[in-house]
Structure formats: C-alpha cells, structure tokens
Short mmCIF file of C-alpha atoms (C1' of nucleotides) in Angstrom, two decimals:
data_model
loop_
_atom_site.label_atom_id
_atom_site.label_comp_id
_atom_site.label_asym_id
_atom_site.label_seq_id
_atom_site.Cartn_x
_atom_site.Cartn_y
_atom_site.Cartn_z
CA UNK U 29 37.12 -178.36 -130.06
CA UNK U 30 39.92 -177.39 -132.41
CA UNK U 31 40.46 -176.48 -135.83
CA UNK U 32 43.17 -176.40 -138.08
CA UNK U 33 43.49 -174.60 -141.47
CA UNK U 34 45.03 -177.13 -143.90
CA UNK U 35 45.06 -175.28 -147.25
CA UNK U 36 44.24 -171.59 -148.54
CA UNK U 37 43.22 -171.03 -152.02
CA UNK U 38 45.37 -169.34 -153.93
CA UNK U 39 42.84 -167.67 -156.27
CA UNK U 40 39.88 -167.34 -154.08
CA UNK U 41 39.11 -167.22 -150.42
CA UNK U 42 38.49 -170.69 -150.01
CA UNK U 43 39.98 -172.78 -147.52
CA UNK U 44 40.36 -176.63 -146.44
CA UNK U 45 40.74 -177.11 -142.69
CA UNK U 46 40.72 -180.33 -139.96
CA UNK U 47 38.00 -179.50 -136.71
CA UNK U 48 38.44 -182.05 -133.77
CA UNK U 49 35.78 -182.56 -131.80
CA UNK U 50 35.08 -185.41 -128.81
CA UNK U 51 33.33 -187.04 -130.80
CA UNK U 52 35.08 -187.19 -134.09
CA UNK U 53 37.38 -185.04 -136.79
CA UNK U 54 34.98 -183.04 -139.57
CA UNK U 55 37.09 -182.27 -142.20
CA UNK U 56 35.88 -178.74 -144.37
CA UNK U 57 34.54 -177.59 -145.65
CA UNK U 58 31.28 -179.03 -144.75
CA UNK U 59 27.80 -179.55 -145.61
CA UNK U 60 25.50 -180.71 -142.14
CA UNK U 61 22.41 -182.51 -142.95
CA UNK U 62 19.72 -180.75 -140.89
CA UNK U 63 18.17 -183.57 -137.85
CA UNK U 64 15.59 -181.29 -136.13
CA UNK U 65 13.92 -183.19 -134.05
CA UNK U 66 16.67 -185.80 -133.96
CA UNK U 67 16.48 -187.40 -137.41
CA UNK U 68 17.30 -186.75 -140.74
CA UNK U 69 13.75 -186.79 -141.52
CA UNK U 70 13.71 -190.42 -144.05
CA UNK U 71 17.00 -191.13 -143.78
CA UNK U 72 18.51 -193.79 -141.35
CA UNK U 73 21.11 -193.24 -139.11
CA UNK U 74 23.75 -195.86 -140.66
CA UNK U 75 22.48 -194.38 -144.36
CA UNK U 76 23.67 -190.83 -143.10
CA UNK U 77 26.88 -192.60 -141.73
CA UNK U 78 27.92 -195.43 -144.39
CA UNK U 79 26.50 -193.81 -147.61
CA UNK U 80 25.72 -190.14 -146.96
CA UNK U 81 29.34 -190.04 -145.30
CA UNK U 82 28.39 -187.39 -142.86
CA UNK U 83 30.67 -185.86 -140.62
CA UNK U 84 28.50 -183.57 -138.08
CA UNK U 85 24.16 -183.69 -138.21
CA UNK U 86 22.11 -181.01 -136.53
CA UNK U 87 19.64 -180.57 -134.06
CA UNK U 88 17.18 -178.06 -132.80
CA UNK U 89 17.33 -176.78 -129.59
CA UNK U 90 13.52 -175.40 -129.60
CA UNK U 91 12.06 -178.84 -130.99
CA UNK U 92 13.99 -181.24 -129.09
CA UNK U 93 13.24 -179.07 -125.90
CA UNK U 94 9.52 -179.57 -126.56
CA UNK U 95 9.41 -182.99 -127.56
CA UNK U 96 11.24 -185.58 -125.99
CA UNK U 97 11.76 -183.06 -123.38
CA UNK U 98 14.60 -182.70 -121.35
CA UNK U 99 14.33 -185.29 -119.00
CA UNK U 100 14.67 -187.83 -121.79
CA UNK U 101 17.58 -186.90 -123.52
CA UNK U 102 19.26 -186.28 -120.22
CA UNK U 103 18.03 -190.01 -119.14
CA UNK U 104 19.14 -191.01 -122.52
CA UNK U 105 22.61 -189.71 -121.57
CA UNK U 106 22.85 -187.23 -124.50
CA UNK U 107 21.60 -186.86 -128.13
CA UNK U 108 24.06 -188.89 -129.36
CA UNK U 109 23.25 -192.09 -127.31
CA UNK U 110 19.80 -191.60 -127.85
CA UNK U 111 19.61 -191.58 -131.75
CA UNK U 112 22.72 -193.31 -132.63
CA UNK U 113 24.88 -190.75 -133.97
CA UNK U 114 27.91 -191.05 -132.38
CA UNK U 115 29.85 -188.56 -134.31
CA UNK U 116 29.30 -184.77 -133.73
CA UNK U 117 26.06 -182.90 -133.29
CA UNK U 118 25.42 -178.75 -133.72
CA UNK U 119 22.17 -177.76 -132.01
CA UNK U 120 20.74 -174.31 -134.04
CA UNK U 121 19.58 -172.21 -130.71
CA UNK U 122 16.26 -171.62 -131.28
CA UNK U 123 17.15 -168.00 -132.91
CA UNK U 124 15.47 -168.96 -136.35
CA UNK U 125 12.32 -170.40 -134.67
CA UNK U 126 12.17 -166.56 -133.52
CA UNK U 127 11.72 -165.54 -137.27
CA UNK U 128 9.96 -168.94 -138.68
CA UNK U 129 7.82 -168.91 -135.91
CA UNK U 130 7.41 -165.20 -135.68
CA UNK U 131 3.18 -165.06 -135.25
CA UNK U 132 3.71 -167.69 -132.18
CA UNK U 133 6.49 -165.76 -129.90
CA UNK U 134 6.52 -162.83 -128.24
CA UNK U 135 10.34 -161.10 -128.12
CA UNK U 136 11.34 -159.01 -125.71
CA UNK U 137 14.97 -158.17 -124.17
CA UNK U 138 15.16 -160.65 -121.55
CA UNK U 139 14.29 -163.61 -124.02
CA UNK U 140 11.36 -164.92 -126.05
CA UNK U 141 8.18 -166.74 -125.09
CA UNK U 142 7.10 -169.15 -127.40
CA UNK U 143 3.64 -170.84 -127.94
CA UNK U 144 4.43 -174.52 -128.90
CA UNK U 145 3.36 -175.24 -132.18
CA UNK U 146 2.33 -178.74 -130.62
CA UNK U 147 -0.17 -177.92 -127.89
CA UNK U 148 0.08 -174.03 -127.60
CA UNK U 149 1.77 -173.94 -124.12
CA UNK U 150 4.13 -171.10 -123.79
CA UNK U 151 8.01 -171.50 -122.78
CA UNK U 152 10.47 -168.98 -122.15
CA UNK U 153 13.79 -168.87 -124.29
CA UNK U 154 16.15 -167.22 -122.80
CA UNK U 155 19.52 -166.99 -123.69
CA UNK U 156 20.67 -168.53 -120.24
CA UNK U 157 18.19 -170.84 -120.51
CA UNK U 158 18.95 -172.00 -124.35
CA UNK U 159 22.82 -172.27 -123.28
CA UNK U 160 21.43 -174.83 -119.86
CA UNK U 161 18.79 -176.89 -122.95
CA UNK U 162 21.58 -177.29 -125.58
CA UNK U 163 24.12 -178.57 -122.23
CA UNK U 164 21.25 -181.43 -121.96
CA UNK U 165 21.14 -182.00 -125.39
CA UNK U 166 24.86 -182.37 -125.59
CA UNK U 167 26.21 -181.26 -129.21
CA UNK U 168 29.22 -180.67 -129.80
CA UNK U 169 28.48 -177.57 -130.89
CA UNK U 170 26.32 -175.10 -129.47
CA UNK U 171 24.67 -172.01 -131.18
CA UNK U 172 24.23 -168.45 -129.29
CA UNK U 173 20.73 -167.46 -128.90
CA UNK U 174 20.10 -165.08 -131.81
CA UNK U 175 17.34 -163.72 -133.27
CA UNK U 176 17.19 -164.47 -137.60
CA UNK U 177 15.77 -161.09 -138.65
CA UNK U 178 13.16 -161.25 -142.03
CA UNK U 179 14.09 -159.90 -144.94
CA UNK U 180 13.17 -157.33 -145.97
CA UNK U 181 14.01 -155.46 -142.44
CA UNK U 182 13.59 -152.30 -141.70
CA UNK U 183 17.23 -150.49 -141.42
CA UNK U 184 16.60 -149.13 -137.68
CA UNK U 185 14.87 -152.56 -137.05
CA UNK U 186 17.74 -154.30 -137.88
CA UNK U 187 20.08 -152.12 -135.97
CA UNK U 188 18.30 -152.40 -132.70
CA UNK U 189 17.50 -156.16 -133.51
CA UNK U 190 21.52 -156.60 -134.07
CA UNK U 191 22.43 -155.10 -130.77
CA UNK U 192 19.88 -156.97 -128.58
CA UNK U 193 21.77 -160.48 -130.20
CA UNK U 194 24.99 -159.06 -129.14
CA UNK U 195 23.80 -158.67 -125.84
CA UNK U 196 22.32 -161.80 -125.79
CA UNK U 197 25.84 -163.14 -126.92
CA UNK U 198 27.55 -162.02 -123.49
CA UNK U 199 24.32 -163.28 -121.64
CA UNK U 200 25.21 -166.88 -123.29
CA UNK U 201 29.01 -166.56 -123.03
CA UNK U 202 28.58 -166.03 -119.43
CA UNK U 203 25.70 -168.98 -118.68
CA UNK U 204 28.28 -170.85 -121.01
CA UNK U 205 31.54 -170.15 -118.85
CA UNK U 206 28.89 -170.86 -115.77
CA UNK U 207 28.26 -174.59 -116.78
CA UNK U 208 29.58 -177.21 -118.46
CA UNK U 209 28.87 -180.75 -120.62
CA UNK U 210 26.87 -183.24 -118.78
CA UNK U 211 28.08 -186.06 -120.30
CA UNK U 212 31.65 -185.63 -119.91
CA UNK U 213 32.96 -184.76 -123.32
CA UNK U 214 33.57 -180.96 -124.40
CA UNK U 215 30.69 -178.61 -126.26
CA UNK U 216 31.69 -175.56 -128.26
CA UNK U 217 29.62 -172.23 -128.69
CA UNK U 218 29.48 -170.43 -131.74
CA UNK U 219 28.53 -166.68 -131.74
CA UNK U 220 25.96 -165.59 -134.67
CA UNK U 221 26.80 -162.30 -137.04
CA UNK U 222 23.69 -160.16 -137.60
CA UNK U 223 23.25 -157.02 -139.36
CA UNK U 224 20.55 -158.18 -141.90
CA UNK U 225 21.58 -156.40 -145.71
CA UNK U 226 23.20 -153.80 -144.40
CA UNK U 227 26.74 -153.21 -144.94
CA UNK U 228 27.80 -151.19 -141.92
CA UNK U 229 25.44 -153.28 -139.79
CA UNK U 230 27.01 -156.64 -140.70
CA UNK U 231 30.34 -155.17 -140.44
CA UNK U 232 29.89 -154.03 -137.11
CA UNK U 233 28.50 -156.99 -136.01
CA UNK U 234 31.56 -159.22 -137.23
CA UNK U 235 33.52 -156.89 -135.78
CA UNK U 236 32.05 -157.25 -132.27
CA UNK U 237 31.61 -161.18 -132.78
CA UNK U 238 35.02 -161.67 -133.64
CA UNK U 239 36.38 -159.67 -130.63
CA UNK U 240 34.92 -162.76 -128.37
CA UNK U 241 37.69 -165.06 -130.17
CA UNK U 242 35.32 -168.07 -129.60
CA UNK U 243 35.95 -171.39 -131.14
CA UNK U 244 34.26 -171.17 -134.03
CA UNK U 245 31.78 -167.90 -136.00
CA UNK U 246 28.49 -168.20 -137.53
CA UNK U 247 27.06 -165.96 -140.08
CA UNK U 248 23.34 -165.81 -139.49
CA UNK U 249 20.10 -163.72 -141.07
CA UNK U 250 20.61 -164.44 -144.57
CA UNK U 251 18.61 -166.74 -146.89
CA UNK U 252 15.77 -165.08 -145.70
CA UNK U 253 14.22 -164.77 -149.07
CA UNK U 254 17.12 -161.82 -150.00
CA UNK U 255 18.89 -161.80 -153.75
CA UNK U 256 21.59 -164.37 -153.95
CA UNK U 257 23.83 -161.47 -154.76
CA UNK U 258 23.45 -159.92 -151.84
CA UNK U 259 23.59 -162.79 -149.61
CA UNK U 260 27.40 -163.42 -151.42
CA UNK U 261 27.55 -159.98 -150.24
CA UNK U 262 27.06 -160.08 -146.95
CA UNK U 263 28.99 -163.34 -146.38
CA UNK U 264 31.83 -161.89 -147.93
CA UNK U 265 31.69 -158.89 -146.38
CA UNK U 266 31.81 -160.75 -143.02
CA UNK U 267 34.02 -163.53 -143.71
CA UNK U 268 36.65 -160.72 -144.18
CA UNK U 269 36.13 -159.69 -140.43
CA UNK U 270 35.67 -162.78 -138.76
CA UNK U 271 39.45 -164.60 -137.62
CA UNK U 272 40.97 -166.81 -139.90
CA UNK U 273 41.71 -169.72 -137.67
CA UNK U 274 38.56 -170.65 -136.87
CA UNK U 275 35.70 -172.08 -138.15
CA UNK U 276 33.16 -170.11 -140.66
CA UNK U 277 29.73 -171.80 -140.56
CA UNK U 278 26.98 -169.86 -143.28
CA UNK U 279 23.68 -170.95 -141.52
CA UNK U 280 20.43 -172.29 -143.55
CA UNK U 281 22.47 -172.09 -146.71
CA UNK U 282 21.87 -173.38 -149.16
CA UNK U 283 21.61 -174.19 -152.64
CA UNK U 284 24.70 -176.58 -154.47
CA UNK U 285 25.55 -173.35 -156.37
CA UNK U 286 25.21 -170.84 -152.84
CA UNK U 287 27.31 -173.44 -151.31
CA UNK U 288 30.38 -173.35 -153.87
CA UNK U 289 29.90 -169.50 -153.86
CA UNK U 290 30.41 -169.40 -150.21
CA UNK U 291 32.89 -171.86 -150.07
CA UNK U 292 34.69 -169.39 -152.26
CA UNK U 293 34.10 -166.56 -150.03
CA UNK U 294 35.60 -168.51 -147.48
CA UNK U 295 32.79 -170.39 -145.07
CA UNK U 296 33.99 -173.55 -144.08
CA UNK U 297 30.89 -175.42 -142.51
CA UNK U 298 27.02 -175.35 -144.13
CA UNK U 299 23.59 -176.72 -143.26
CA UNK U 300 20.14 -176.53 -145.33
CA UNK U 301 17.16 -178.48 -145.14
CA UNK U 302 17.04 -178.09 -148.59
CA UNK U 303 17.82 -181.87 -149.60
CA UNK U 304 15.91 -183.33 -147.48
CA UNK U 305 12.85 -181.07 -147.47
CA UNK U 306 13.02 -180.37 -151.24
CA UNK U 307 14.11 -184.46 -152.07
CA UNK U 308 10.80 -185.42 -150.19
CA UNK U 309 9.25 -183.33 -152.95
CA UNK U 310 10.62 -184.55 -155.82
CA UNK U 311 13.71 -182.41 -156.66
CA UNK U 312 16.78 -183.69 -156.71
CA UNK U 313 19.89 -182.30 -157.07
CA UNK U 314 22.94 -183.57 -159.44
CA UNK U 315 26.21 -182.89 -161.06
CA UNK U 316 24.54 -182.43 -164.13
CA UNK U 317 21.38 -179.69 -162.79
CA UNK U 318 18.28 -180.39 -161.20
CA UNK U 319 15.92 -182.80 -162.31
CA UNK U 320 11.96 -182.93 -160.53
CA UNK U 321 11.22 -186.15 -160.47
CA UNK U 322 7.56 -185.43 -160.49
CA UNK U 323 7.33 -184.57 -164.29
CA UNK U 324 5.98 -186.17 -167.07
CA UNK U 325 9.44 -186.23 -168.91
CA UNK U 326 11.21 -189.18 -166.94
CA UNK U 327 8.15 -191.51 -167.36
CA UNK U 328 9.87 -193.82 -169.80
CA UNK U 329 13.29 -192.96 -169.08
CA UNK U 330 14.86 -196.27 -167.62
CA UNK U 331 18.25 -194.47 -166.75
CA UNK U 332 19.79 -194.83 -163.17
CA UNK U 333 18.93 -191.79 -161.38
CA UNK U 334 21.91 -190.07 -161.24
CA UNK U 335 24.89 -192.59 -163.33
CA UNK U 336 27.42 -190.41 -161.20
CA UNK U 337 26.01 -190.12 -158.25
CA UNK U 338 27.58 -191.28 -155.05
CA UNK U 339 25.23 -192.97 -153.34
CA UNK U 340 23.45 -196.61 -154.08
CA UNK U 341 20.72 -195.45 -154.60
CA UNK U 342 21.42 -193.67 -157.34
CA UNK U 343 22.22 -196.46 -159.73
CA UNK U 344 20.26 -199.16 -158.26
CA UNK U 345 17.46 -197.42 -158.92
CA UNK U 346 15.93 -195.85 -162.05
CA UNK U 347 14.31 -192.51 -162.92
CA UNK U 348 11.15 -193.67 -164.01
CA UNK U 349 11.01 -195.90 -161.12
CA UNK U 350 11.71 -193.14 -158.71
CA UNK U 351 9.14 -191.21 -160.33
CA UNK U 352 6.43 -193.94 -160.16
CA UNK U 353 7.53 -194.19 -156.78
CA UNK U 354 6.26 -190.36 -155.92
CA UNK U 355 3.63 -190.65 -158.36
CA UNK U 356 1.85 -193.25 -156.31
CA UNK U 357 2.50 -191.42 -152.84
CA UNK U 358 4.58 -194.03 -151.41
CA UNK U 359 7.02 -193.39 -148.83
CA UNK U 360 10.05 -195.06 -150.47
CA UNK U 361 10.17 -192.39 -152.96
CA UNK U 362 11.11 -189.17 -150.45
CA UNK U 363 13.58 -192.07 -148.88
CA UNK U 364 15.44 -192.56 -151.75
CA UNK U 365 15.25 -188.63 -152.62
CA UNK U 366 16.64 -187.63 -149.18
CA UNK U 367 19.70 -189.87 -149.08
CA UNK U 368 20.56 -189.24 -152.94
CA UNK U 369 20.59 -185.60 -152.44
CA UNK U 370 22.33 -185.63 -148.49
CA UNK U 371 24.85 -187.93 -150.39
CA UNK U 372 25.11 -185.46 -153.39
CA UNK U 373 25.58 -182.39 -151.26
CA UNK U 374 28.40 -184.42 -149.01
CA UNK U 375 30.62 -184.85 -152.24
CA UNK U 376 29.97 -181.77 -153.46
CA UNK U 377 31.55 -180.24 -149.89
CA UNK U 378 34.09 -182.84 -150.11
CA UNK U 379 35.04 -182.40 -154.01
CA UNK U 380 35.51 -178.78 -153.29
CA UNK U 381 37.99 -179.73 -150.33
CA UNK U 382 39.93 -181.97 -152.76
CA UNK U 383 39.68 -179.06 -154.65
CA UNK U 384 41.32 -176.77 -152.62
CA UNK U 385 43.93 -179.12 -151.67
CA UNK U 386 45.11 -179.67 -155.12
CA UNK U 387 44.98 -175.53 -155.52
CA UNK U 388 42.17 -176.16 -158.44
CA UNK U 389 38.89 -175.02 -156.94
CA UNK U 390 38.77 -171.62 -158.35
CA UNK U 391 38.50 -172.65 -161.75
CA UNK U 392 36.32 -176.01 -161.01
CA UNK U 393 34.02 -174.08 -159.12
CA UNK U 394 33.13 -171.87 -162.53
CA UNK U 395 32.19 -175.02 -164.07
CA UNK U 396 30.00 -175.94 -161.28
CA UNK U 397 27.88 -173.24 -160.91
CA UNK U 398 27.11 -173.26 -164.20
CA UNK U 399 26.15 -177.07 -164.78
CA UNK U 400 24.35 -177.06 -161.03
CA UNK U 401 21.85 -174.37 -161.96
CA UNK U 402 20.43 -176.57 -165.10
CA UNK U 403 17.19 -177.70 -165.10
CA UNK U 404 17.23 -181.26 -166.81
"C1'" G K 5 -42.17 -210.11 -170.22
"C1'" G K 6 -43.66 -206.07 -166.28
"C1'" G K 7 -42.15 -201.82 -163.32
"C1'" G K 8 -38.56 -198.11 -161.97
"C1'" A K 9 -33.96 -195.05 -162.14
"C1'" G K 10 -30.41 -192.79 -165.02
"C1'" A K 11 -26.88 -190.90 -169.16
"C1'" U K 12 -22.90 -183.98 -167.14
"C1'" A K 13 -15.68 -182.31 -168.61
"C1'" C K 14 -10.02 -187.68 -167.80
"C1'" C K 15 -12.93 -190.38 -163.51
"C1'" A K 16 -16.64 -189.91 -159.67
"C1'" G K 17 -20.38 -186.51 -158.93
"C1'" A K 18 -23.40 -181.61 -157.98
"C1'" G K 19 -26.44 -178.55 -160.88
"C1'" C K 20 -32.69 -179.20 -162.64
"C1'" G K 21 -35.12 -172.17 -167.18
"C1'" G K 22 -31.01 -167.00 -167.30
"C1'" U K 23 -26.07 -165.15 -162.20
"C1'" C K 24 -23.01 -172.24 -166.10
"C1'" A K 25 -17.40 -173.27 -169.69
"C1'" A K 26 -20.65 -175.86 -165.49
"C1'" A K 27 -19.74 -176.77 -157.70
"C1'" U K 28 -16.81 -180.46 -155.10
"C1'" G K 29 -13.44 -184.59 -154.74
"C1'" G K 30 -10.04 -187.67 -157.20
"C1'" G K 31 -6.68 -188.16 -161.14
"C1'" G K 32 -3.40 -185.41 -164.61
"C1'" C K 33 0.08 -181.39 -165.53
"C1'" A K 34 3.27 -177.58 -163.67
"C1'" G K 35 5.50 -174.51 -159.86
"C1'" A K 36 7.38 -173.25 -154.90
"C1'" C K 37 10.50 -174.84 -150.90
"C1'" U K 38 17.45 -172.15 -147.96
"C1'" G K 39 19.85 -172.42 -139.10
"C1'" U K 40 12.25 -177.81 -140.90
"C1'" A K 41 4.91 -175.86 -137.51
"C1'" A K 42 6.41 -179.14 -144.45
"C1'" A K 43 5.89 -187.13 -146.79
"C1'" U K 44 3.93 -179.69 -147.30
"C1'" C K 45 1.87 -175.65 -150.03
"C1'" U K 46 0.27 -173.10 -154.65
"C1'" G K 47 -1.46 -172.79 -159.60
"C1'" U K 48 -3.76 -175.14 -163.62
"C1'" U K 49 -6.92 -178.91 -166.01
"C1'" G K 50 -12.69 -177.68 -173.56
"C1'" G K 51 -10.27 -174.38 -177.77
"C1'" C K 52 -7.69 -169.65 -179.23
"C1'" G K 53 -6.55 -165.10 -177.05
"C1'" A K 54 -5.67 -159.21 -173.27
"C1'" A K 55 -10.77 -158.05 -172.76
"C1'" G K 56 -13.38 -161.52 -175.41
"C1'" C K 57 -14.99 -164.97 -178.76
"C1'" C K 58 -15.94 -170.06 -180.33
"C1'" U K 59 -17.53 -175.39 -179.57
"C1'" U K 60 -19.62 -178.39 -174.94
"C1'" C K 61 -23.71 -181.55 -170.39
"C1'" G K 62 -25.87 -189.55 -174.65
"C1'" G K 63 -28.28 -188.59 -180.09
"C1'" A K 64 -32.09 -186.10 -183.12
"C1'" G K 65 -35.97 -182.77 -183.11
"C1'" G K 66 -39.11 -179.18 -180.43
"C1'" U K 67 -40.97 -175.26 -176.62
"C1'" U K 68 -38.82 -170.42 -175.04
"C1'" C K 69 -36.25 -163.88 -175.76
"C1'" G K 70 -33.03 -167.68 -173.33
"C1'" A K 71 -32.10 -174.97 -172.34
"C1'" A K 72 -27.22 -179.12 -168.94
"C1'" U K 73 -32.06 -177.91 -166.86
"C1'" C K 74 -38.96 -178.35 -169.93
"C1'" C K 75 -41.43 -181.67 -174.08
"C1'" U K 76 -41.18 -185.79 -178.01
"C1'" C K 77 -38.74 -189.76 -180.20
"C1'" C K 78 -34.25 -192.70 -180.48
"C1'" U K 79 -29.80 -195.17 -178.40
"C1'" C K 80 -27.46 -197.13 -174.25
"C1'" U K 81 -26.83 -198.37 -168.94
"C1'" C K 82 -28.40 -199.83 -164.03
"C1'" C K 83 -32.05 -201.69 -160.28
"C1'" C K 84 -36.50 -204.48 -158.77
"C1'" C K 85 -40.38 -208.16 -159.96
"C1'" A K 86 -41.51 -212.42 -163.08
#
RNA sequence: GGGGAGAUACCAGAGCGGUCAAAUGGGGCAGACUGUAAAUCUGUUGGCGAAGCCUUCGGAGGUUCGAAUCCUCCUCUCCCCA
C-alpha cells in the first residue's frame, strides 16, 4: 500500500491524497460503505461499484469469522472473489464488537472470548489470532485488535484500557511481520488511537501509535454516544500527532456534517453504517438536509427524491413513491434508501476532494454544514 | 315466517356493577439509530391541561351511592331453520 498527499488546504487542515492498493487506487478523502458480513446490506455489488462509485467497502473480522467461517473464504480464495468486489476491502478487527457486544465477551489481557451472538459458542480473539482471521479474509487493509471503550469512561478505565490496546498493537505488529497475504497480493495494518475524551490520554496514545510509522493511522473510541464537539476535539487533537504522509481513517464516523468537520481536521478515509442502517429506516440524507421518508408530509409530493442527487434512483423515483414504498413494508423501499444515501455520502467525500484541489473547501464546507443539518 | 347471537375508540377485538378513558393486535402519527446482535427499537393514538377536569362503549329511558357491564323499549347487523 502507498499513499500520496496531493493537495493541503490552505485554510484548514484538510487534505486530498492518492492510496494504491493491489487491488485498486482510492482517492481521499473517503467515505467506506460498511459490508459486515460481506454485503452492503440491500445494495448490490455492481450498484456499490457503477452508481455508488465506491472505492474501498468494509468487512468485519468477528462476523465473517463466525459465519462463513474460515474455511470458506479461504476456499473462496479471498473476500474479494467470493462477493465480487474486486476493488479494496478494510476488515474492522473485531475491537468494536468488544464494546457493542460488551454483555457477550469476557476481556482480559491475553485477548477476548466472545459468545456468538448466533449460537452462543465462545471463541477467543486474540490479537495474534485476529491478525491470522483478517490474513484469510484478505483486505487490503487490516485493523489492529483494539478495544472501542464506552463513553462515558471512567478516566483510570480509560487509561488502563488505552495501554492494554497498545500492547495489543505490538502483539499484532509482530503476528503481522510473522505472516503474510494468502492470496498473493499485499494487506496493510492500521494501528487504532485510544484515549477515550481525555486529552492527555489521546495525546499519548497518538504519540505512541505514530512512533510505529505504519502505513496508514486510525482514530478509534469516538462516536460512542460523546458531544460532537468533543469528538472534533479529540480528532483534532490527534490528527495533529499522527504523520502527515499517511493515511488518517476516523472510524464509525459519521454524520454528512461530522464527516466535512473531520475532513477539515484533516482525516482522510471514513466509514459509518449510518446510510445504510438509517436509509433502511427511512432517513435519507441530501444536499439540501434530511428528509424521513416515513412522514406524513411527502404523501402527495410527486417530486424526484432528491432532483440533485447522484444516483438513479434519485430521480427515477419519487418521494411519495418512496414513501408508499416503506409505508407498505416492502423491501424495495430500504433498497432504494441504501444506495441513494451510499451514493450521497460518496459525492459528498468526493466534492470535498474537488474541493480541496481547487483550494475552496474551507469556505464550501461552512455552507455545508449548515444546509446538511436541515430537517426538510 | 320461526329461533338464536350481537352492536365497545380508525379497524379487529377483550372487558360483563366500582381498581375503565377502557386489555391486546393491527393501522395511523412521531422519534431514535455513528468501526451493524438492527428490513430494528421507542413513544404516542377521545378533548384541554401540570396535577386534574370534561365528553365516550348503537339510541332513548330506567335500576343503583356508582353502569361499557343489570332492566325496558327502539334501531341496525349476523347466523340457523322454513
């Protein structure tokens, strides 16, 4: 993997950059629609490719380790050959299962058992083991075993909770150096920053994460349910510590507006399951605000669903179609929800990188925030 | 023509003397969702308001301290037999 910085903003922190993977350029900064099992839950694989215009999907280590298991993706030859996406894949470790999952697991310093959420069984995480699941898997990129602390979280809590992930770190660094791909192309592995709210925790941790000079940084632990201000805080904080020339990925983030806020502060690659998971409830998200599609109010209203929108189907079909659509429960609706929002959040990542290239995003990304926040 | 059953909130449907503004389900309306245990979850659904008050259980009367619940008549539905 490689990355190279294209364009700084000159009045933010912003930045426009080329990474090269085996499988594919991703040019950033980025928005990665969230595949956890292996799909974009509703959306096809040629929609993410052809109208989405996705550059990189995700995957979860935990989930896909469960269920197909191992032995099929490695018979498969690979994620990739086994869905269809032959572009690049980032497998999350398995570190924010340890906080979503948090009444299932037990934690302890050599790794975490989990009880599957499927039958109950228990598996051991470790982070040796997590580095030898995501070589089977095969993405592109592959996340350190953290663990994604709650918020709130205890100051001492988060301290001890910090250090253990740095120790994991090394544990995965050196399982990582140990191995390598299976399916003859390179795989990447991203350290995670820690350090929950706290200032001198988060600072510390950067510090120590960016001493590993690894291809790329993540900045994990936030969007936890903590004030947007202090999550712009944080990242911030952090992106100010972590090397320039190489990537910045902001994990589980986020809103349209959270996105353009940490573009600004400098993070160059995002993922959220927030379009998908919020489109197959009826939100959508647009350049002119947010619109549920579940309310009375678009009934009657015969407009396309979003006249700007990028993708098809967001003038092919109409509002109060959509809205029937939901209304009635059928599956067609969440479809069309999904790929209009993945699609919106791709331009918006891509808009800001024009953006940034022409030296205007500072002053287009005011503008933004603003109109993205509106509830129509 | 004879016999029987029943009418409850938007719909279906419990309740059968006070603890009933009335269970439950559906529908409606609204909200939540951030490295996905989610095509999920929550709230609300007679009126005005904080407590509380006011008008509701086909219609009209009656019994009772008290009626959706008991009685009388009326109206209307459904079922069975001719």
């Amino acid at each position: 993997m490689d990355f190279t910085l294209q364009k700084k903003d000159p009045n933010s922190s912003a930045r426009a950059g080329l990474i090269q993977t085996d499988h594919g350029e991703i040019k950033t900064p980025i928005f990665m629609p969230v595949g956890t099992v292996g799909s974009v839950k509703a959306v096809h694989i040629p929609h993410i490719q052809e109208d989405v215009k996705a550059q990189i999907i995700l995957g979860n280590t935990y989930h896909l380790y469960l269920r197909p298991g191992l032995d099929i993706i490695e018979k498969a030859g690979g994620i990739q050959k086994f869905n269809g996406w032959n572009k690049p894949v980032l497998t999350d470790s398995g570190g924010y299962q340890v906080y979503s999952l948090s009444g299932t697991r037990k934690l302890r310093e050599e790794g975490v058992i989990f009880q599957s959420h499927i039958d109950g069984s228990r598996h051991e995480f470790t982070p040796e083991r997590v580095m030898d699941i995501q070589r089977v898997i095969g993405a592109d990129i592959m996340m350190a075993f953290d663990e994604c602390t709650p918020y709130p979280c205890e100051y001492d809590y988060a301290a001890k909770s910090m250090a253990m992930t740095h120790r994991w770190l090394d544990r995965c660094i050196g399982q990582f150096q140990k191995t390598e791909g299976h399916y003859g192309y390179k795989q990447a592995l991203f350290p995670i920053v820690q350090g929950s709210v706290y200032r001198d925790l988060r600072k510390q941790s950067a510090e120590y994460i960016a001493a590993k000079n690894a291809e790329g940084n993540a900045i994990g632990g936030l969007s936890v349910g903590e004030p947007h201000e202090v999550m712009y805080e944080m990242t911030e904080l952090v992106c100010g510590i972590l090397p320039k020339d190489k990537p910045r990925y902001l994990m589980g983030v986020g809103t349209p507006v959270n996105i353009l806020e940490g573009i600004a502060s400098g993070v160059d690659m995002f993922d959220c399951v927030m379009p998908t998971r919020n489109g197959r409830n009826g939100m959508l998200f647009t350049s002119e605000g947010i619109i549920n599609i579940k309310n009375q109010k678009w009934r009657d209203d015969f407009s396309p669903i979003d006249p700007n929108g990028p993708s098809f189907v967001d003038s092919f079909y109409t509002r109060a179609y959509l809205r029937h659509l939901f209304a009635a429960g059928e599956m067609l609706g969440p479809m069309i929800a999904s790929l209009h929002n993945l699609a919106f959040y791709l331009w918006l990542a891509g808009e800001a990188r024009n953006k940034i290239l022409d030296g205007s995003f500072a002053s287009w990304k005011n503008i933004m925030v603003k109109k993205l926040a509106i509830r129509l």
